GROMACS .gro file of C-alpha atoms in nm:
model
  352
    1UNK     CA    1  17.872  14.259  11.017
    2UNK     CA    2  17.866  14.620  10.914
    3UNK     CA    3  17.989  14.543  10.565
    4UNK     CA    4  17.642  14.434  10.466
    5UNK     CA    5  17.446  14.730  10.586
    6UNK     CA    6  17.504  14.930  10.270
    7UNK     CA    7  17.740  14.955   9.983
    8UNK     CA    8  17.906  15.275  10.095
    9UNK     CA    9  17.649  15.496   9.927
   10UNK     CA   10  17.347  15.423  10.144
   11UNK     CA   11  17.167  15.195   9.896
   12UNK     CA   12  17.021  14.858   9.983
   13UNK     CA   13  17.238  14.560   9.894
   14UNK     CA   14  17.074  14.282   9.694
   15UNK     CA   15  17.160  13.916   9.647
   16UNK     CA   16  17.282  14.005   9.297
   17UNK     CA   17  17.530  14.251   9.449
   18UNK     CA   18  17.660  13.977   9.679
   19UNK     CA   19  17.694  13.740   9.384
   20UNK     CA   20  17.895  13.994   9.184
   21UNK     CA   21  18.118  14.100   9.474
   22UNK     CA   22  18.176  13.740   9.582
   23UNK     CA   23  18.268  13.638   9.228
   24UNK     CA   24  18.524  13.917   9.192
   25UNK     CA   25  18.671  13.841   9.537
   26UNK     CA   26  18.697  13.469   9.461
   27UNK     CA   27  18.876  13.531   9.132
   28UNK     CA   28  19.122  13.769   9.300
   29UNK     CA   29  19.204  13.511   9.568
   30UNK     CA   30  19.279  13.242   9.306
   31UNK     CA   31  19.516  13.469   9.113
   32UNK     CA   32  19.705  13.561   9.429
   33UNK     CA   33  19.720  13.211   9.574
   34UNK     CA   34  19.760  12.971   9.282
   35UNK     CA   35  20.144  12.971   9.258
   36UNK     CA   36  20.161  12.879   9.626
   37UNK     CA   37  19.898  12.611   9.570
   38UNK     CA   38  20.106  12.455   9.293
   39UNK     CA   39  20.409  12.435   9.522
   40UNK     CA   40  20.191  12.286   9.795
   41UNK     CA   41  20.052  12.011   9.570
   42UNK     CA   42  20.398  11.920   9.440
   43UNK     CA   43  20.533  11.897   9.794
   44UNK     CA   44  20.238  11.686   9.906
   45UNK     CA   45  20.272  11.439   9.620
   46UNK     CA   46  20.652  11.415   9.615
   47UNK     CA   47  20.842  11.147   9.804
   48UNK     CA   48  20.996  11.217  10.142
   49UNK     CA   49  21.335  11.268   9.979
   50UNK     CA   50  21.205  11.422   9.659
   51UNK     CA   51  21.335  11.723   9.466
   52UNK     CA   52  21.699  11.660   9.560
   53UNK     CA   53  21.716  11.991   9.738
   54UNK     CA   54  21.573  12.188   9.447
   55UNK     CA   55  21.269  12.408   9.475
   56UNK     CA   56  20.946  12.280   9.325
   57UNK     CA   57  20.947  12.557   9.062
   58UNK     CA   58  21.300  12.475   8.934
   59UNK     CA   59  21.212  12.108   8.882
   60UNK     CA   60  20.892  12.195   8.702
   61UNK     CA   61  20.988  12.441   8.430
   62UNK     CA   62  21.038  12.766   8.620
   63UNK     CA   63  20.806  13.033   8.755
   64UNK     CA   64  20.559  13.013   8.467
   65UNK     CA   65  20.478  12.653   8.555
   66UNK     CA   66  20.349  12.763   8.894
   67UNK     CA   67  20.037  12.884   8.715
   68UNK     CA   68  19.967  12.543   8.561
   69UNK     CA   69  19.610  12.430   8.617
   70UNK     CA   70  19.484  12.776   8.722
   71UNK     CA   71  19.199  12.795   8.470
   72UNK     CA   72  18.972  12.531   8.635
   73UNK     CA   73  18.972  12.689   8.984
   74UNK     CA   74  18.956  13.039   8.833
   75UNK     CA   75  18.650  12.940   8.632
   76UNK     CA   76  18.469  12.797   8.932
   77UNK     CA   77  18.597  13.036   9.201
   78UNK     CA   78  18.368  13.311   9.079
   79UNK     CA   79  18.065  13.081   9.091
   80UNK     CA   80  18.147  12.917   9.427
   81UNK     CA   81  18.238  13.240   9.604
   82UNK     CA   82  17.940  13.420   9.454
   83UNK     CA   83  17.711  13.159   9.611
   84UNK     CA   84  17.902  13.160   9.940
   85UNK     CA   85  17.899  13.538   9.977
   86UNK     CA   86  17.539  13.568   9.863
   87UNK     CA   87  17.448  13.330  10.145
   88UNK     CA   88  17.679  13.512  10.386
   89UNK     CA   89  17.538  13.854  10.296
   90UNK     CA   90  17.175  13.745  10.312
   91UNK     CA   91  17.209  13.571  10.647
   92UNK     CA   92  17.407  13.863  10.790
   93UNK     CA   93  17.139  14.116  10.692
   94UNK     CA   94  16.865  13.887  10.820
   95UNK     CA   95  17.042  13.852  11.155
   96UNK     CA   96  17.097  14.231  11.176
   97UNK     CA   97  16.721  14.281  11.129
   98UNK     CA   98  16.646  14.033  11.409
   99UNK     CA   99  16.890  14.202  11.647
  100UNK     CA  100  16.763  14.550  11.553
  101UNK     CA  101  16.403  14.443  11.618
  102UNK     CA  102  16.501  14.296  11.954
  103UNK     CA  103  16.688  14.616  12.045
  104UNK     CA  104  16.384  14.828  11.956
  105UNK     CA  105  16.164  14.620  12.184
  106UNK     CA  106  16.411  14.662  12.473
  107UNK     CA  107  16.422  15.039  12.421
  108UNK     CA  108  16.042  15.061  12.422
  109UNK     CA  109  16.032  14.866  12.748
  110UNK     CA  110  16.288  15.101  12.903
  111UNK     CA  111  16.095  15.411  12.797
  112UNK     CA  112  15.783  15.282  12.971
  113UNK     CA  113  15.977  15.189  13.285
  114UNK     CA  114  15.907  14.817  13.256
  115UNK     CA  115  16.132  14.536  13.373
  116UNK     CA  116  16.425  14.471  13.138
  117UNK     CA  117  16.582  14.137  13.216
  118UNK     CA  118  16.516  14.185  13.588
  119UNK     CA  119  16.629  14.550  13.620
  120UNK     CA  120  16.418  14.871  13.629
  121UNK     CA  121  16.536  15.182  13.446
  122UNK     CA  122  16.499  15.467  13.703
  123UNK     CA  123  16.556  15.819  13.576
  124UNK     CA  124  16.679  16.008  13.883
  125UNK     CA  125  16.880  15.969  14.197
  126UNK     CA  126  17.184  15.777  14.309
  127UNK     CA  127  16.986  15.451  14.322
  128UNK     CA  128  16.862  15.516  13.969
  129UNK     CA  129  17.216  15.543  13.837
  130UNK     CA  130  17.296  15.203  13.988
  131UNK     CA  131  16.990  15.050  13.825
  132UNK     CA  132  17.078  15.203  13.490
  133UNK     CA  133  17.428  15.062  13.512
  134UNK     CA  134  17.291  14.718  13.597
  135UNK     CA  135  17.053  14.734  13.302
  136UNK     CA  136  17.325  14.842  13.061
  137UNK     CA  137  17.554  14.561  13.179
  138UNK     CA  138  17.278  14.308  13.126
  139UNK     CA  139  17.215  14.449  12.779
  140UNK     CA  140  17.586  14.402  12.708
  141UNK     CA  141  17.554  14.040  12.818
  142UNK     CA  142  17.253  14.002  12.590
  143UNK     CA  143  17.458  14.134  12.299
  144UNK     CA  144  17.731  13.883  12.377
  145UNK     CA  145  17.471  13.607  12.382
  146UNK     CA  146  17.337  13.733  12.049
  147UNK     CA  147  17.687  13.715  11.903
  148UNK     CA  148  17.735  13.362  12.032
  149UNK     CA  149  17.405  13.252  11.878
  150UNK     CA  150  17.500  13.426  11.553
  151UNK     CA  151  17.832  13.242  11.535
  152UNK     CA  152  17.666  12.905  11.598
  153UNK     CA  153  17.397  12.969  11.335
  154UNK     CA  154  17.655  13.086  11.080
  155UNK     CA  155  17.882  12.792  11.155
  156UNK     CA  156  17.605  12.541  11.086
  157UNK     CA  157  17.499  12.723  10.772
  158UNK     CA  158  17.849  12.745  10.630
  159UNK     CA  159  17.915  12.379  10.704
  160UNK     CA  160  17.614  12.299  10.485
  161UNK     CA  161  17.752  12.529  10.214
  162UNK     CA  162  18.090  12.357  10.244
  163UNK     CA  163  17.922  12.022  10.185
  164UNK     CA  164  17.751  12.152   9.871
  165UNK     CA  165  18.071  12.318   9.747
  166UNK     CA  166  18.262  11.990   9.782
  167UNK     CA  167  18.058  11.846   9.494
  168UNK     CA  168  18.166  12.139   9.276
  169UNK     CA  169  18.533  12.169   9.364
  170UNK     CA  170  18.621  11.798   9.385
  171UNK     CA  171  18.638  11.742   9.006
  172UNK     CA  172  18.789  12.089   8.957
  173UNK     CA  173  19.070  12.025   9.205
  174UNK     CA  174  19.122  11.676   9.065
  175UNK     CA  175  19.195  11.819   8.720
  176UNK     CA  176  19.400  12.102   8.870
  177UNK     CA  177  19.621  11.862   9.067
  178UNK     CA  178  19.694  11.641   8.767
  179UNK     CA  179  19.789  11.942   8.555
  180UNK     CA  180  20.006  12.085   8.834
  181UNK     CA  181  20.223  11.772   8.866
  182UNK     CA  182  20.255  11.698   8.492
  183UNK     CA  183  20.565  11.914   8.457
  184UNK     CA  184  20.740  11.726   8.740
  185UNK     CA  185  20.684  11.375   8.604
  186UNK     CA  186  20.941  11.388   8.326
  187UNK     CA  187  20.717  11.163   8.118
  188UNK     CA  188  20.500  11.245   7.821
  189UNK     CA  189  20.230  11.498   7.904
  190UNK     CA  190  19.900  11.313   7.941
  191UNK     CA  191  19.672  11.614   7.911
  192UNK     CA  192  19.689  11.920   7.686
  193UNK     CA  193  19.474  12.127   7.920
  194UNK     CA  194  19.177  12.119   8.161
  195UNK     CA  195  18.915  12.032   7.900
  196UNK     CA  196  19.127  11.753   7.755
  197UNK     CA  197  19.193  11.621   8.105
  198UNK     CA  198  18.823  11.624   8.196
  199UNK     CA  199  18.715  11.449   7.876
  200UNK     CA  200  18.994  11.192   7.897
  201UNK     CA  201  18.927  11.103   8.262
  202UNK     CA  202  18.553  11.062   8.208
  203UNK     CA  203  18.605  10.860   7.889
  204UNK     CA  204  18.856  10.619   8.041
  205UNK     CA  205  18.748  10.599   8.404
  206UNK     CA  206  18.396  10.736   8.434
  207UNK     CA  207  18.248  11.023   8.634
  208UNK     CA  208  18.230  10.886   8.989
  209UNK     CA  209  18.541  10.664   8.998
  210UNK     CA  210  18.734  10.894   8.768
  211UNK     CA  211  18.641  11.262   8.773
  212UNK     CA  212  18.511  11.254   9.132
  213UNK     CA  213  18.815  11.071   9.266
  214UNK     CA  214  18.874  11.186   9.625
  215UNK     CA  215  18.515  11.299   9.688
  216UNK     CA  216  18.499  11.144  10.034
  217UNK     CA  217  18.809  11.317  10.169
  218UNK     CA  218  18.699  11.644  10.003
  219UNK     CA  219  18.381  11.630  10.211
  220UNK     CA  220  18.588  11.567  10.525
  221UNK     CA  221  18.794  11.875  10.443
  222UNK     CA  222  18.528  12.121  10.325
  223UNK     CA  223  18.239  12.060  10.568
  224UNK     CA  224  18.414  12.139  10.898
  225UNK     CA  225  18.648  12.391  10.737
  226UNK     CA  226  18.369  12.629  10.636
  227UNK     CA  227  18.210  12.617  10.980
  228UNK     CA  228  18.541  12.689  11.153
  229UNK     CA  229  18.645  12.954  10.902
  230UNK     CA  230  18.341  13.180  10.938
  231UNK     CA  231  18.316  13.128  11.316
  232UNK     CA  232  18.676  13.244  11.362
  233UNK     CA  233  18.633  13.523  11.107
  234UNK     CA  234  18.323  13.675  11.269
  235UNK     CA  235  18.475  13.653  11.618
  236UNK     CA  236  18.806  13.818  11.528
  237UNK     CA  237  18.651  14.080  11.300
  238UNK     CA  238  18.412  14.195  11.573
  239UNK     CA  239  18.691  14.231  11.827
  240UNK     CA  240  18.928  14.410  11.589
  241UNK     CA  241  18.655  14.657  11.487
  242UNK     CA  242  18.583  14.729  11.854
  243UNK     CA  243  18.952  14.800  11.921
  244UNK     CA  244  18.977  15.029  11.619
  245UNK     CA  245  18.664  15.220  11.716
  246UNK     CA  246  18.804  15.279  12.065
  247UNK     CA  247  19.105  15.458  11.911
  248UNK     CA  248  18.889  15.687  11.697
  249UNK     CA  249  18.888  15.974  11.948
  250UNK     CA  250  19.265  16.019  11.927
  251UNK     CA  251  19.319  15.901  11.568
  252UNK     CA  252  19.002  15.933  11.356
  253UNK     CA  253  18.982  15.670  11.080
  254UNK     CA  254  18.718  15.639  10.805
  255UNK     CA  255  18.460  15.371  10.886
  256UNK     CA  256  18.528  15.171  10.569
  257UNK     CA  257  18.899  15.162  10.661
  258UNK     CA  258  18.793  15.000  10.989
  259UNK     CA  259  18.599  14.735  10.804
  260UNK     CA  260  18.876  14.660  10.555
  261UNK     CA  261  19.149  14.641  10.818
  262UNK     CA  262  18.939  14.417  11.041
  263UNK     CA  263  18.833  14.200  10.746
  264UNK     CA  264  19.189  14.158  10.620
  265UNK     CA  265  19.326  14.057  10.960
  266UNK     CA  266  19.031  13.833  11.046
  267UNK     CA  267  19.034  13.671  10.703
  268UNK     CA  268  19.406  13.601  10.717
  269UNK     CA  269  19.396  13.453  11.067
  270UNK     CA  270  19.081  13.246  11.006
  271UNK     CA  271  19.216  13.110  10.677
  272UNK     CA  272  19.555  13.015  10.819
  273UNK     CA  273  19.414  12.858  11.137
  274UNK     CA  274  19.153  12.658  10.946
  275UNK     CA  275  19.412  12.520  10.706
  276UNK     CA  276  19.632  12.421  10.999
  277UNK     CA  277  19.352  12.204  11.138
  278UNK     CA  278  19.222  12.034  10.822
  279UNK     CA  279  19.556  12.007  10.637
  280UNK     CA  280  19.611  11.627  10.671
  281UNK     CA  281  19.287  11.570  10.478
  282UNK     CA  282  19.423  11.789  10.199
  283UNK     CA  283  19.745  11.585  10.184
  284UNK     CA  284  19.543  11.265  10.147
  285UNK     CA  285  19.323  11.427   9.883
  286UNK     CA  286  19.622  11.539   9.676
  287UNK     CA  287  19.771  11.189   9.692
  288UNK     CA  288  19.443  11.031   9.584
  289UNK     CA  289  19.387  11.277   9.301
  290UNK     CA  290  19.736  11.233   9.156
  291UNK     CA  291  19.763  10.853   9.192
  292UNK     CA  292  19.686  10.611   8.904
  293UNK     CA  293  19.319  10.605   8.810
  294UNK     CA  294  19.307  10.237   8.717
  295UNK     CA  295  19.043  10.073   8.932
  296UNK     CA  296  19.266   9.797   9.071
  297UNK     CA  297  19.522  10.059   9.187
  298UNK     CA  298  19.276  10.287   9.364
  299UNK     CA  299  19.280  10.305   9.743
  300UNK     CA  300  19.041  10.456   9.996
  301UNK     CA  301  19.100  10.763  10.209
  302UNK     CA  302  19.202  10.582  10.527
  303UNK     CA  303  19.427  10.339  10.339
  304UNK     CA  304  19.608  10.624  10.165
  305UNK     CA  305  19.653  10.803  10.498
  306UNK     CA  306  19.787  10.488  10.665
  307UNK     CA  307  20.030  10.429  10.377
  308UNK     CA  308  20.166  10.784  10.405
  309UNK     CA  309  20.227  10.748  10.779
  310UNK     CA  310  20.375  10.399  10.748
  311UNK     CA  311  20.612  10.488  10.463
  312UNK     CA  312  20.707  10.846  10.552
  313UNK     CA  313  20.594  10.909  10.910
  314UNK     CA  314  20.330  11.135  11.063
  315UNK     CA  315  20.540  11.440  10.971
  316UNK     CA  316  20.461  11.381  10.604
  317UNK     CA  317  20.093  11.447  10.673
  318UNK     CA  318  20.196  11.810  10.721
  319UNK     CA  319  20.435  11.829  10.427
  320UNK     CA  320  20.385  12.163  10.251
  321UNK     CA  321  20.198  12.317  10.546
  322UNK     CA  322  20.445  12.605  10.567
  323UNK     CA  323  20.384  12.726  10.211
  324UNK     CA  324  20.010  12.666  10.262
  325UNK     CA  325  20.002  12.899  10.561
  326UNK     CA  326  20.208  13.157  10.371
  327UNK     CA  327  19.952  13.130  10.093
  328UNK     CA  328  19.647  13.121  10.322
  329UNK     CA  329  19.705  13.453  10.494
  330UNK     CA  330  19.724  13.685  10.190
  331UNK     CA  331  19.459  13.489   9.998
  332UNK     CA  332  19.206  13.510  10.280
  333UNK     CA  333  19.316  13.859  10.382
  334UNK     CA  334  19.232  13.987  10.034
  335UNK     CA  335  18.903  13.810   9.971
  336UNK     CA  336  18.682  13.991  10.226
  337UNK     CA  337  18.821  14.343  10.166
  338UNK     CA  338  18.775  14.294   9.790
  339UNK     CA  339  18.420  14.172   9.851
  340UNK     CA  340  18.342  14.475  10.067
  341UNK     CA  341  18.518  14.715   9.827
  342UNK     CA  342  18.309  14.592   9.533
  343UNK     CA  343  17.991  14.629   9.740
  344UNK     CA  344  18.092  14.986   9.831
  345UNK     CA  345  18.159  15.071   9.465
  346UNK     CA  346  17.819  14.930   9.366
  347UNK     CA  347  17.654  15.141   9.637
  348UNK     CA  348  17.843  15.454   9.525
  349UNK     CA  349  17.747  15.392   9.162
  350UNK     CA  350  17.378  15.357   9.249
  351UNK     CA  351  17.373  15.671   9.464
  352UNK     CA  352  17.497  15.892   9.183
   0.00000   0.00000   0.00000
């Protein structure tokens, strides 16, 4: 949680700084990951024997087509990630203040020789050393408990953010998916671009049954995913930073390099592991958001999932998972280091 203590120049980080850094990080992640996302969507929506052995890019107009539909998620990524990281930064700093206050109280108690979680700090003698050791061990246990509480609090908070974000990204991903598969259909292009697609869908099918197609399964995907993602991220980042700090005596490393290395590894692992768990919901969502929009042809989430399993087997629920995991690691490995780098640059700029 050290990334939120300052921006690298000792200045106090504000919510506006988090918004700016989160927006830049979100945009960077979309640019890096969108070609992989296009391949993923085409694999998810193709038949079990689709593509005739060709790669998704070759059947869809080459490499350039892999960037089809990037403008909607790019436009909203900055907003969504700005909100997410502003929340993340604020809650992290608030928790650091709580832990710091608690630590100060414990130190004051030790100075006055009072009981600290059942152990007395004794200054001298062999017995005193034993008591000090017992106190320090108990303080370590308290820190572990603090971390566990922190992870639970963050998990609940991010699940709530995931629920809110679902209402933003559902229509965006709906438009994105339809633009991504247009080049593979071989038929006349229905939409000229994201704005045309949005207007056409609302005009012909309405907002809730049209633009917000797949809202239910988006909630199933986003709500638990955010909770899992940040819980795994905070856990791994803390452990990696501890390991790096232990090696400092032999191989000194700048503190910000610690943070970036730990953030990149933790982000990559948390992103890939989260996608591995919630992926079947994403397959169903892609199917729903690329199927005909006519009311009499629409099916619910569970019906679509049952149809996929019945017609193609359970294995099809994980179709495209490989490319998703390949995409997830670099995308999530870059987002936190970029966020922290922007915060550091803001802090350096202010300290001049």
